[in-house]
Amino acid sequence: MMNLSTVIAYGCRYRTPPIKQLLNYTTFLNHHHHLHLLPFNNPKLPNFNLLHTGNCLFFGMERFWSRSGISKNKQMVEHLQRYGVISSMKVAEVLETIDRALFVPDGTSAYVDSPMPIGYNVTISAPHMHATCLQLLEENLQPGMHALDVGSGTGYLTACFAIMVGPQGRVVGVEHIPELVASSIKNIEKSAAAPLLKEGSLSLHAGDGRQGWPECAPYDAIHVGAAAPEIPQPLIDQLKPGGRMVIPVGNTFQDLQVVDKNLDGSISIRSETSVRYVPLTSRDAQLRGY
Ligand code: SAH
């Protein structure tokens, strides 16, 4: 077991306003022995010991989340709304429609705002990260639009995208662990997105997501669920003019970057927030533990 100074939040923000920080770190004491861990040596990062021992609000939140328990998906969404993580009604509706419990491994707390291990040295991202990415991409996930989810993992966010763009749209998930692709299809078959999978507006594929998925390009929205050392060129190429990509970029220190392709084909990039995701890498490197 590691101590608090060595924990890592894959698929999680780490430099955030105080209340969001509390949401992020409420379950850090559990679950992390499955993950590949990197030390947090940076003095600028939040002091977890202080957070754990000295903050009444933190304890209040932890009690709320993990003991009396948010047992319902709707309550998770309401909480993210109350704490300002979700402001869009559309995003709230979609997160209510797709029950997160169908996508996490049995015995995992589905509604806790933390990344959770899903095997193969990776995690399902925290609910606040999924909500943040959906909001950043909302304009590019209108009915009928095309979206690509790179590193689709459990299929949770891919299913949310499919609900957003609807039966006239097209959503592709690409994941390089074939077993995860298979289980993501099973998860989605139990969810409200099942008809979209059946009718073919949603599909999941095994492949190296760094190459994108040219068959259904160009995309209005591209989401990357793993951190790239730099933005893969094929993903930029597969973005439609007017399209938007949300991608964590960096190694140990990462930014969630918002990449807009302008109508003249030029690219504008801004950083939304600091994050910590698992790497976008080769399957071998991932299975070896990076
Ligand atoms: N967004 C998903 C998974 C996040 S974890 C969810 O929340 O459930 C990141 C995922 O990216 C993992 O499933 C990992 O296997 C996948 N991945 C990493 N590198 C990849 C690559 N080069 N191509 C495709 N998938 C990749």
mmCIF file of C-alpha atoms and ligand atoms in Angstrom:
data_model
loop_
_atom_site.group_PDB
_atom_site.id
_atom_site.type_symbol
_atom_site.label_atom_id
_atom_site.label_comp_id
_atom_site.label_asym_id
_atom_site.label_seq_id
_atom_site.Cartn_x
_atom_site.Cartn_y
_atom_site.Cartn_z
ATOM 1 C CA MET A 1 0.000 0.000 0.000
ATOM 2 C CA MET A 2 1.358 3.471 -0.818
ATOM 3 C CA ASN A 3 1.051 6.493 1.414
ATOM 4 C CA LEU A 4 -0.892 9.569 0.483
ATOM 5 C CA SER A 5 2.045 11.372 -1.063
ATOM 6 C CA THR A 6 2.338 8.734 -3.777
ATOM 7 C CA VAL A 7 -1.218 8.520 -4.977
ATOM 8 C CA ILE A 8 -2.138 9.473 -8.494
ATOM 9 C CA ALA A 9 -5.450 10.420 -9.999
ATOM 10 C CA TYR A 10 -5.655 9.039 -13.479
ATOM 11 C CA GLY A 11 -8.285 10.760 -15.533
ATOM 12 C CA CYS A 12 -8.613 13.453 -12.925
ATOM 13 C CA ARG A 13 -8.041 17.168 -12.512
ATOM 14 C CA TYR A 14 -5.500 18.082 -9.900
ATOM 15 C CA ARG A 15 -5.145 21.873 -9.913
ATOM 16 C CA THR A 16 -8.667 23.057 -9.361
ATOM 17 C CA PRO A 17 -10.758 25.369 -7.196
ATOM 18 C CA PRO A 18 -10.969 24.027 -3.629
ATOM 19 C CA ILE A 19 -14.406 22.443 -3.802
ATOM 20 C CA LYS A 20 -13.564 20.555 -6.965
ATOM 21 C CA GLN A 21 -10.352 19.371 -5.345
ATOM 22 C CA LEU A 22 -12.386 17.901 -2.561
ATOM 23 C CA LEU A 23 -14.582 16.103 -5.051
ATOM 24 C CA ASN A 24 -11.480 14.721 -6.729
ATOM 25 C CA TYR A 25 -9.718 13.279 -3.794
ATOM 26 C CA THR A 26 -12.452 11.849 -1.623
ATOM 27 C CA THR A 27 -11.624 8.234 -2.319
ATOM 28 C CA PHE A 28 -7.868 8.364 -2.547
ATOM 29 C CA LEU A 29 -7.344 6.013 0.334
ATOM 30 C CA ASN A 30 -8.722 3.036 -1.561
ATOM 31 C CA HIS A 31 -8.335 1.217 -4.823
ATOM 32 C CA HIS A 32 -4.967 2.457 -5.986
ATOM 33 C CA HIS A 33 -2.908 -0.668 -5.510
ATOM 34 C CA HIS A 34 -4.097 -1.795 -8.949
ATOM 35 C CA LEU A 35 -2.662 1.234 -10.637
ATOM 36 C CA HIS A 36 0.775 1.952 -11.838
ATOM 37 C CA LEU A 37 1.822 4.675 -9.459
ATOM 38 C CA LEU A 38 4.089 7.630 -9.939
ATOM 39 C CA PRO A 39 5.368 9.681 -7.015
ATOM 40 C CA PHE A 40 4.011 13.156 -6.423
ATOM 41 C CA ASN A 41 7.117 15.122 -5.534
ATOM 42 C CA ASN A 42 6.000 18.544 -6.583
ATOM 43 C CA PRO A 43 5.556 20.928 -3.643
ATOM 44 C CA LYS A 44 2.981 22.892 -5.649
ATOM 45 C CA LEU A 45 0.580 19.965 -5.678
ATOM 46 C CA PRO A 46 -2.136 19.793 -3.001
ATOM 47 C CA ASN A 47 -0.985 18.484 0.345
ATOM 48 C CA PHE A 48 -2.940 15.288 0.722
ATOM 49 C CA ASN A 49 -2.011 14.778 4.355
ATOM 50 C CA LEU A 50 -3.440 18.164 5.224
ATOM 51 C CA LEU A 51 -6.473 17.530 3.105
ATOM 52 C CA HIS A 52 -7.002 14.214 4.795
ATOM 53 C CA THR A 53 -6.417 15.185 8.395
ATOM 54 C CA GLY A 54 -7.276 18.834 8.650
ATOM 55 C CA ASN A 55 -10.326 19.619 6.609
ATOM 56 C CA CYS A 56 -13.780 19.167 8.110
ATOM 57 C CA LEU A 57 -15.505 19.766 4.799
ATOM 58 C CA PHE A 58 -13.415 17.012 3.290
ATOM 59 C CA PHE A 59 -14.592 14.584 5.941
ATOM 60 C CA GLY A 60 -18.158 15.710 5.456
ATOM 61 C CA MET A 61 -17.851 15.127 1.733
ATOM 62 C CA GLU A 62 -16.184 11.770 2.162
ATOM 63 C CA ARG A 63 -18.911 10.611 4.515
ATOM 64 C CA PHE A 64 -21.491 11.761 2.035
ATOM 65 C CA TRP A 65 -19.925 10.122 -0.990
ATOM 66 C CA SER A 66 -18.727 6.818 0.309
ATOM 67 C CA ARG A 67 -20.617 5.919 3.476
ATOM 68 C CA SER A 68 -24.198 7.127 3.484
ATOM 69 C CA GLY A 69 -23.478 6.669 -0.199
ATOM 70 C CA ILE A 70 -24.681 8.239 -3.392
ATOM 71 C CA SER A 71 -26.448 5.174 -4.604
ATOM 72 C CA LYS A 72 -28.174 6.630 -7.573
ATOM 73 C CA ASN A 73 -26.834 7.940 -10.820
ATOM 74 C CA LYS A 74 -29.182 10.925 -10.666
ATOM 75 C CA GLN A 75 -27.796 11.979 -7.308
ATOM 76 C CA MET A 76 -24.267 11.870 -8.734
ATOM 77 C CA VAL A 77 -25.371 14.191 -11.532
ATOM 78 C CA GLU A 78 -27.145 16.543 -9.111
ATOM 79 C CA HIS A 79 -24.012 16.733 -7.043
ATOM 80 C CA LEU A 80 -21.855 17.602 -10.017
ATOM 81 C CA GLN A 81 -24.406 20.312 -10.850
ATOM 82 C CA ARG A 82 -24.478 21.642 -7.296
ATOM 83 C CA TYR A 83 -20.686 21.940 -7.185
ATOM 84 C CA GLY A 84 -20.569 23.737 -10.527
ATOM 85 C CA VAL A 85 -18.968 20.940 -12.522
ATOM 86 C CA ILE A 86 -22.054 20.601 -14.755
ATOM 87 C CA SER A 87 -23.795 23.748 -15.968
ATOM 88 C CA SER A 88 -25.378 22.398 -19.168
ATOM 89 C CA MET A 89 -28.870 20.890 -18.927
ATOM 90 C CA LYS A 90 -28.187 18.742 -21.970
ATOM 91 C CA VAL A 91 -25.074 17.229 -20.393
ATOM 92 C CA ALA A 92 -26.962 16.607 -17.142
ATOM 93 C CA GLU A 93 -29.729 14.829 -19.070
ATOM 94 C CA VAL A 94 -27.278 12.621 -20.939
ATOM 95 C CA LEU A 95 -25.416 11.672 -17.756
ATOM 96 C CA GLU A 96 -28.768 10.789 -16.184
ATOM 97 C CA THR A 97 -29.692 8.680 -19.197
ATOM 98 C CA ILE A 98 -26.526 6.557 -19.151
ATOM 99 C CA ASP A 99 -26.167 4.804 -15.798
ATOM 100 C CA ARG A 100 -22.498 4.787 -14.855
ATOM 101 C CA ALA A 101 -22.976 1.616 -12.772
ATOM 102 C CA LEU A 102 -23.317 -0.394 -15.980
ATOM 103 C CA PHE A 103 -19.751 0.545 -16.949
ATOM 104 C CA VAL A 104 -17.663 -0.010 -13.821
ATOM 105 C CA PRO A 105 -16.433 -3.452 -12.718
ATOM 106 C CA ASP A 106 -18.665 -5.300 -10.221
ATOM 107 C CA GLY A 107 -17.982 -4.221 -6.680
ATOM 108 C CA THR A 108 -16.675 -0.798 -7.735
ATOM 109 C CA SER A 109 -18.397 2.328 -6.405
ATOM 110 C CA ALA A 110 -19.984 3.652 -9.554
ATOM 111 C CA TYR A 111 -20.973 7.119 -8.407
ATOM 112 C CA VAL A 112 -17.925 8.242 -6.442
ATOM 113 C CA ASP A 113 -16.143 11.136 -8.138
ATOM 114 C CA SER A 114 -12.859 9.372 -8.652
ATOM 115 C CA PRO A 115 -11.110 7.377 -11.385
ATOM 116 C CA MET A 116 -11.562 3.618 -10.832
ATOM 117 C CA PRO A 117 -9.382 0.717 -12.023
ATOM 118 C CA ILE A 118 -10.824 -1.277 -14.936
ATOM 119 C CA GLY A 119 -7.882 -3.674 -15.442
ATOM 120 C CA TYR A 120 -5.051 -3.574 -18.020
ATOM 121 C CA ASN A 121 -3.299 -0.823 -16.017
ATOM 122 C CA VAL A 122 -5.982 1.771 -16.788
ATOM 123 C CA THR A 123 -8.954 3.445 -15.142
ATOM 124 C CA ILE A 124 -12.373 4.751 -16.021
ATOM 125 C CA SER A 125 -12.048 8.527 -15.660
ATOM 126 C CA ALA A 126 -13.723 10.386 -12.810
ATOM 127 C CA PRO A 127 -17.310 11.583 -13.390
ATOM 128 C CA HIS A 128 -16.251 15.249 -13.218
ATOM 129 C CA MET A 129 -13.770 14.671 -16.070
ATOM 130 C CA HIS A 130 -16.416 13.010 -18.218
ATOM 131 C CA ALA A 131 -18.787 15.882 -17.467
ATOM 132 C CA THR A 132 -16.106 18.474 -18.235
ATOM 133 C CA CYS A 133 -15.265 16.870 -21.590
ATOM 134 C CA LEU A 134 -18.938 16.563 -22.562
ATOM 135 C CA GLN A 135 -19.440 20.234 -21.828
ATOM 136 C CA LEU A 136 -16.361 21.284 -23.777
ATOM 137 C CA LEU A 137 -17.633 19.267 -26.741
ATOM 138 C CA GLU A 138 -21.353 20.022 -26.429
ATOM 139 C CA GLU A 139 -21.552 22.320 -29.480
ATOM 140 C CA ASN A 140 -19.796 19.638 -31.535
ATOM 141 C CA LEU A 141 -22.080 16.842 -30.366
ATOM 142 C CA GLN A 142 -25.312 18.212 -31.815
ATOM 143 C CA PRO A 143 -27.807 15.759 -33.357
ATOM 144 C CA GLY A 144 -26.451 14.311 -36.610
ATOM 145 C CA MET A 145 -22.785 15.118 -35.914
ATOM 146 C CA HIS A 146 -19.799 12.737 -36.045
ATOM 147 C CA ALA A 147 -17.622 12.008 -33.006
ATOM 148 C CA LEU A 148 -14.548 9.907 -32.282
ATOM 149 C CA ASP A 149 -13.631 8.649 -28.799
ATOM 150 C CA VAL A 150 -9.987 7.548 -28.659
ATOM 151 C CA GLY A 151 -9.214 5.216 -25.745
ATOM 152 C CA SER A 152 -12.871 4.371 -25.270
ATOM 153 C CA GLY A 153 -12.159 1.969 -22.360
ATOM 154 C CA THR A 154 -15.429 1.058 -20.657
ATOM 155 C CA GLY A 155 -17.480 2.736 -23.402
ATOM 156 C CA TYR A 156 -19.173 5.066 -20.916
ATOM 157 C CA LEU A 157 -18.293 8.359 -22.561
ATOM 158 C CA THR A 158 -18.699 6.848 -26.031
ATOM 159 C CA ALA A 159 -22.278 5.934 -25.089
ATOM 160 C CA CYS A 160 -22.872 9.486 -23.813
ATOM 161 C CA PHE A 161 -21.615 10.859 -27.152
ATOM 162 C CA ALA A 162 -24.000 8.564 -29.020
ATOM 163 C CA ILE A 163 -26.966 9.844 -27.002
ATOM 164 C CA MET A 164 -25.897 13.429 -27.748
ATOM 165 C CA VAL A 165 -25.633 13.006 -31.548
ATOM 166 C CA GLY A 166 -28.612 10.638 -31.770
ATOM 167 C CA PRO A 167 -29.566 8.107 -34.437
ATOM 168 C CA GLN A 168 -28.721 10.462 -37.328
ATOM 169 C CA GLY A 169 -25.205 10.984 -35.953
ATOM 170 C CA ARG A 170 -22.163 8.719 -35.957
ATOM 171 C CA VAL A 171 -19.939 7.836 -32.999
ATOM 172 C CA VAL A 172 -16.824 5.664 -33.165
ATOM 173 C CA GLY A 173 -14.858 4.386 -30.174
ATOM 174 C CA VAL A 174 -11.292 3.121 -30.697
ATOM 175 C CA GLU A 175 -9.551 1.182 -27.942
ATOM 176 C CA HIS A 176 -6.351 -0.849 -28.203
ATOM 177 C CA ILE A 177 -7.211 -3.535 -25.616
ATOM 178 C CA PRO A 178 -9.541 -5.957 -27.444
ATOM 179 C CA GLU A 179 -10.920 -7.304 -24.142
ATOM 180 C CA LEU A 180 -11.999 -3.781 -23.181
ATOM 181 C CA VAL A 181 -13.650 -3.320 -26.565
ATOM 182 C CA ALA A 182 -15.610 -6.541 -25.996
ATOM 183 C CA SER A 183 -16.675 -5.578 -22.468
ATOM 184 C CA SER A 184 -17.545 -2.018 -23.551
ATOM 185 C CA ILE A 185 -19.932 -3.465 -26.137
ATOM 186 C CA LYS A 186 -21.547 -5.621 -23.421
ATOM 187 C CA ASN A 187 -21.826 -2.574 -21.132
ATOM 188 C CA ILE A 188 -23.460 -0.466 -23.836
ATOM 189 C CA GLU A 189 -25.889 -3.277 -24.710
ATOM 190 C CA LYS A 190 -27.288 -2.943 -21.163
ATOM 191 C CA SER A 191 -27.559 0.853 -21.406
ATOM 192 C CA ALA A 192 -29.886 3.402 -22.966
ATOM 193 C CA ALA A 193 -27.469 3.608 -25.926
ATOM 194 C CA ALA A 194 -28.113 -0.045 -26.914
ATOM 195 C CA PRO A 195 -30.451 0.810 -29.838
ATOM 196 C CA LEU A 196 -27.804 3.132 -31.322
ATOM 197 C CA LEU A 197 -25.241 0.328 -31.193
ATOM 198 C CA LYS A 198 -27.734 -2.057 -32.784
ATOM 199 C CA GLU A 199 -28.691 0.349 -35.550
ATOM 200 C CA GLY A 200 -25.048 1.170 -36.277
ATOM 201 C CA SER A 201 -24.771 4.863 -35.430
ATOM 202 C CA LEU A 202 -22.439 3.802 -32.589
ATOM 203 C CA SER A 203 -19.553 1.364 -33.067
ATOM 204 C CA LEU A 204 -16.486 0.296 -31.088
ATOM 205 C CA HIS A 205 -13.269 -0.985 -32.600
ATOM 206 C CA ALA A 206 -9.945 -2.447 -31.516
ATOM 207 C CA GLY A 207 -7.070 -0.404 -32.868
ATOM 208 C CA ASP A 208 -4.356 2.134 -32.194
ATOM 209 C CA GLY A 209 -6.284 5.321 -31.545
ATOM 210 C CA ARG A 210 -3.237 7.450 -32.365
ATOM 211 C CA GLN A 211 -4.170 6.750 -35.986
ATOM 212 C CA GLY A 212 -7.756 7.882 -35.416
ATOM 213 C CA TRP A 213 -10.450 6.095 -37.433
ATOM 214 C CA PRO A 214 -10.306 7.418 -41.011
ATOM 215 C CA GLU A 215 -13.386 5.467 -42.221
ATOM 216 C CA CYS A 216 -15.831 7.811 -40.485
ATOM 217 C CA ALA A 217 -13.745 11.016 -40.665
ATOM 218 C CA PRO A 218 -13.959 13.956 -40.645
ATOM 219 C CA TYR A 219 -15.254 14.411 -37.103
ATOM 220 C CA ASP A 220 -17.049 17.335 -35.487
ATOM 221 C CA ALA A 221 -15.778 16.151 -32.102
ATOM 222 C CA ILE A 222 -12.754 14.102 -31.063
ATOM 223 C CA HIS A 223 -12.157 13.093 -27.465
ATOM 224 C CA VAL A 224 -8.957 11.427 -26.331
ATOM 225 C CA GLY A 225 -9.172 9.626 -22.980
ATOM 226 C CA ALA A 226 -5.425 9.102 -22.480
ATOM 227 C CA ALA A 227 -2.557 11.595 -22.367
ATOM 228 C CA ALA A 228 -0.523 12.024 -25.534
ATOM 229 C CA PRO A 229 3.091 13.279 -25.373
ATOM 230 C CA GLU A 230 2.043 15.469 -28.312
ATOM 231 C CA ILE A 231 -1.137 15.760 -30.358
ATOM 232 C CA PRO A 232 -1.149 12.969 -32.985
ATOM 233 C CA GLN A 233 -1.248 14.468 -36.488
ATOM 234 C CA PRO A 234 -3.811 11.932 -37.827
ATOM 235 C CA LEU A 235 -6.284 13.202 -35.223
ATOM 236 C CA ILE A 236 -5.787 16.806 -36.352
ATOM 237 C CA ASP A 237 -6.202 15.667 -39.959
ATOM 238 C CA GLN A 238 -9.457 13.860 -39.138
ATOM 239 C CA LEU A 239 -11.003 16.909 -37.456
ATOM 240 C CA LYS A 240 -13.603 18.747 -39.561
ATOM 241 C CA PRO A 241 -13.173 22.505 -40.127
ATOM 242 C CA GLY A 242 -15.272 23.903 -37.271
ATOM 243 C CA GLY A 243 -14.533 20.742 -35.298
ATOM 244 C CA ARG A 244 -13.123 20.480 -31.784
ATOM 245 C CA MET A 245 -10.797 17.973 -30.114
ATOM 246 C CA VAL A 246 -10.348 17.636 -26.348
ATOM 247 C CA ILE A 247 -7.113 15.864 -25.484
ATOM 248 C CA PRO A 248 -4.865 15.587 -22.428
ATOM 249 C CA VAL A 249 -1.310 16.422 -23.504
ATOM 250 C CA GLY A 250 1.902 15.851 -21.570
ATOM 251 C CA ASN A 251 3.769 13.244 -19.593
ATOM 252 C CA THR A 252 3.954 13.622 -15.822
ATOM 253 C CA PHE A 253 2.364 17.064 -15.997
ATOM 254 C CA GLN A 254 -0.501 17.286 -18.393
ATOM 255 C CA ASP A 255 -2.959 19.866 -19.651
ATOM 256 C CA LEU A 256 -6.383 19.176 -21.012
ATOM 257 C CA GLN A 257 -6.087 20.934 -24.363
ATOM 258 C CA VAL A 258 -8.973 22.196 -26.444
ATOM 259 C CA VAL A 259 -8.010 22.083 -30.131
ATOM 260 C CA ASP A 260 -10.298 23.964 -32.524
ATOM 261 C CA LYS A 261 -9.956 23.589 -36.269
ATOM 262 C CA ASN A 262 -11.058 26.902 -37.742
ATOM 263 C CA LEU A 263 -13.052 27.123 -40.951
ATOM 264 C CA ASP A 264 -9.907 28.092 -42.892
ATOM 265 C CA GLY A 265 -8.225 24.909 -41.631
ATOM 266 C CA SER A 266 -5.935 26.671 -39.142
ATOM 267 C CA ILE A 267 -5.676 25.314 -35.597
ATOM 268 C CA SER A 268 -6.245 27.136 -32.291
ATOM 269 C CA ILE A 269 -5.182 25.458 -29.064
ATOM 270 C CA ARG A 270 -5.864 26.449 -25.465
ATOM 271 C CA SER A 271 -5.341 24.700 -22.149
ATOM 272 C CA GLU A 272 -8.474 24.133 -20.106
ATOM 273 C CA THR A 273 -7.006 22.717 -16.885
ATOM 274 C CA SER A 274 -4.257 20.541 -15.454
ATOM 275 C CA VAL A 275 -5.084 16.861 -15.396
ATOM 276 C CA ARG A 276 -3.587 13.430 -14.808
ATOM 277 C CA TYR A 277 -4.496 10.683 -17.276
ATOM 278 C CA VAL A 278 -2.959 7.317 -18.179
ATOM 279 C CA PRO A 279 -0.671 7.571 -21.229
ATOM 280 C CA LEU A 280 -1.793 7.241 -24.843
ATOM 281 C CA THR A 281 0.794 4.665 -25.757
ATOM 282 C CA SER A 282 1.373 1.248 -27.338
ATOM 283 C CA ARG A 283 -0.520 -1.768 -26.054
ATOM 284 C CA ASP A 284 2.769 -3.468 -25.092
ATOM 285 C CA ALA A 285 3.981 -0.510 -23.047
ATOM 286 C CA GLN A 286 0.630 -0.318 -21.272
ATOM 287 C CA LEU A 287 0.470 -4.030 -20.442
ATOM 288 C CA ARG A 288 4.106 -3.925 -19.208
ATOM 289 C CA GLY A 289 3.067 -1.164 -16.803
ATOM 290 C CA TYR A 290 4.517 1.725 -18.918
HETATM 291 N N1 SAH B 1 -12.367 7.097 -21.461
HETATM 292 C C1 SAH B 1 -12.399 5.729 -20.991
HETATM 293 C C2 SAH B 1 -11.038 5.129 -20.662
HETATM 294 C C3 SAH B 1 -10.020 6.033 -20.075
HETATM 295 S S1 SAH B 1 -8.483 5.202 -19.719
HETATM 296 C C4 SAH B 1 -13.266 5.616 -19.786
HETATM 297 O O1 SAH B 1 -13.412 6.589 -19.059
HETATM 298 O O2 SAH B 1 -13.777 4.518 -19.548
HETATM 299 C C5 SAH B 1 -7.649 5.403 -21.276
HETATM 300 C C6 SAH B 1 -7.939 4.318 -22.268
HETATM 301 O O3 SAH B 1 -7.113 4.560 -23.404
HETATM 302 C C7 SAH B 1 -7.602 2.914 -21.784
HETATM 303 O O4 SAH B 1 -8.704 2.083 -21.981
HETATM 304 C C8 SAH B 1 -6.418 2.493 -22.659
HETATM 305 O O5 SAH B 1 -6.393 1.110 -22.919
HETATM 306 C C9 SAH B 1 -6.663 3.325 -23.903
HETATM 307 N N2 SAH B 1 -5.479 3.577 -24.739
HETATM 308 C C10 SAH B 1 -4.237 3.980 -24.377
HETATM 309 N N3 SAH B 1 -3.441 4.123 -25.459
HETATM 310 C C11 SAH B 1 -4.209 3.830 -26.549
HETATM 311 C C12 SAH B 1 -3.961 3.778 -27.943
HETATM 312 N N4 SAH B 1 -2.751 4.065 -28.469
HETATM 313 N N5 SAH B 1 -4.979 3.453 -28.759
HETATM 314 C C13 SAH B 1 -6.210 3.127 -28.270
HETATM 315 N N6 SAH B 1 -6.498 3.139 -26.958
HETATM 316 C C14 SAH B 1 -5.508 3.494 -26.094
#
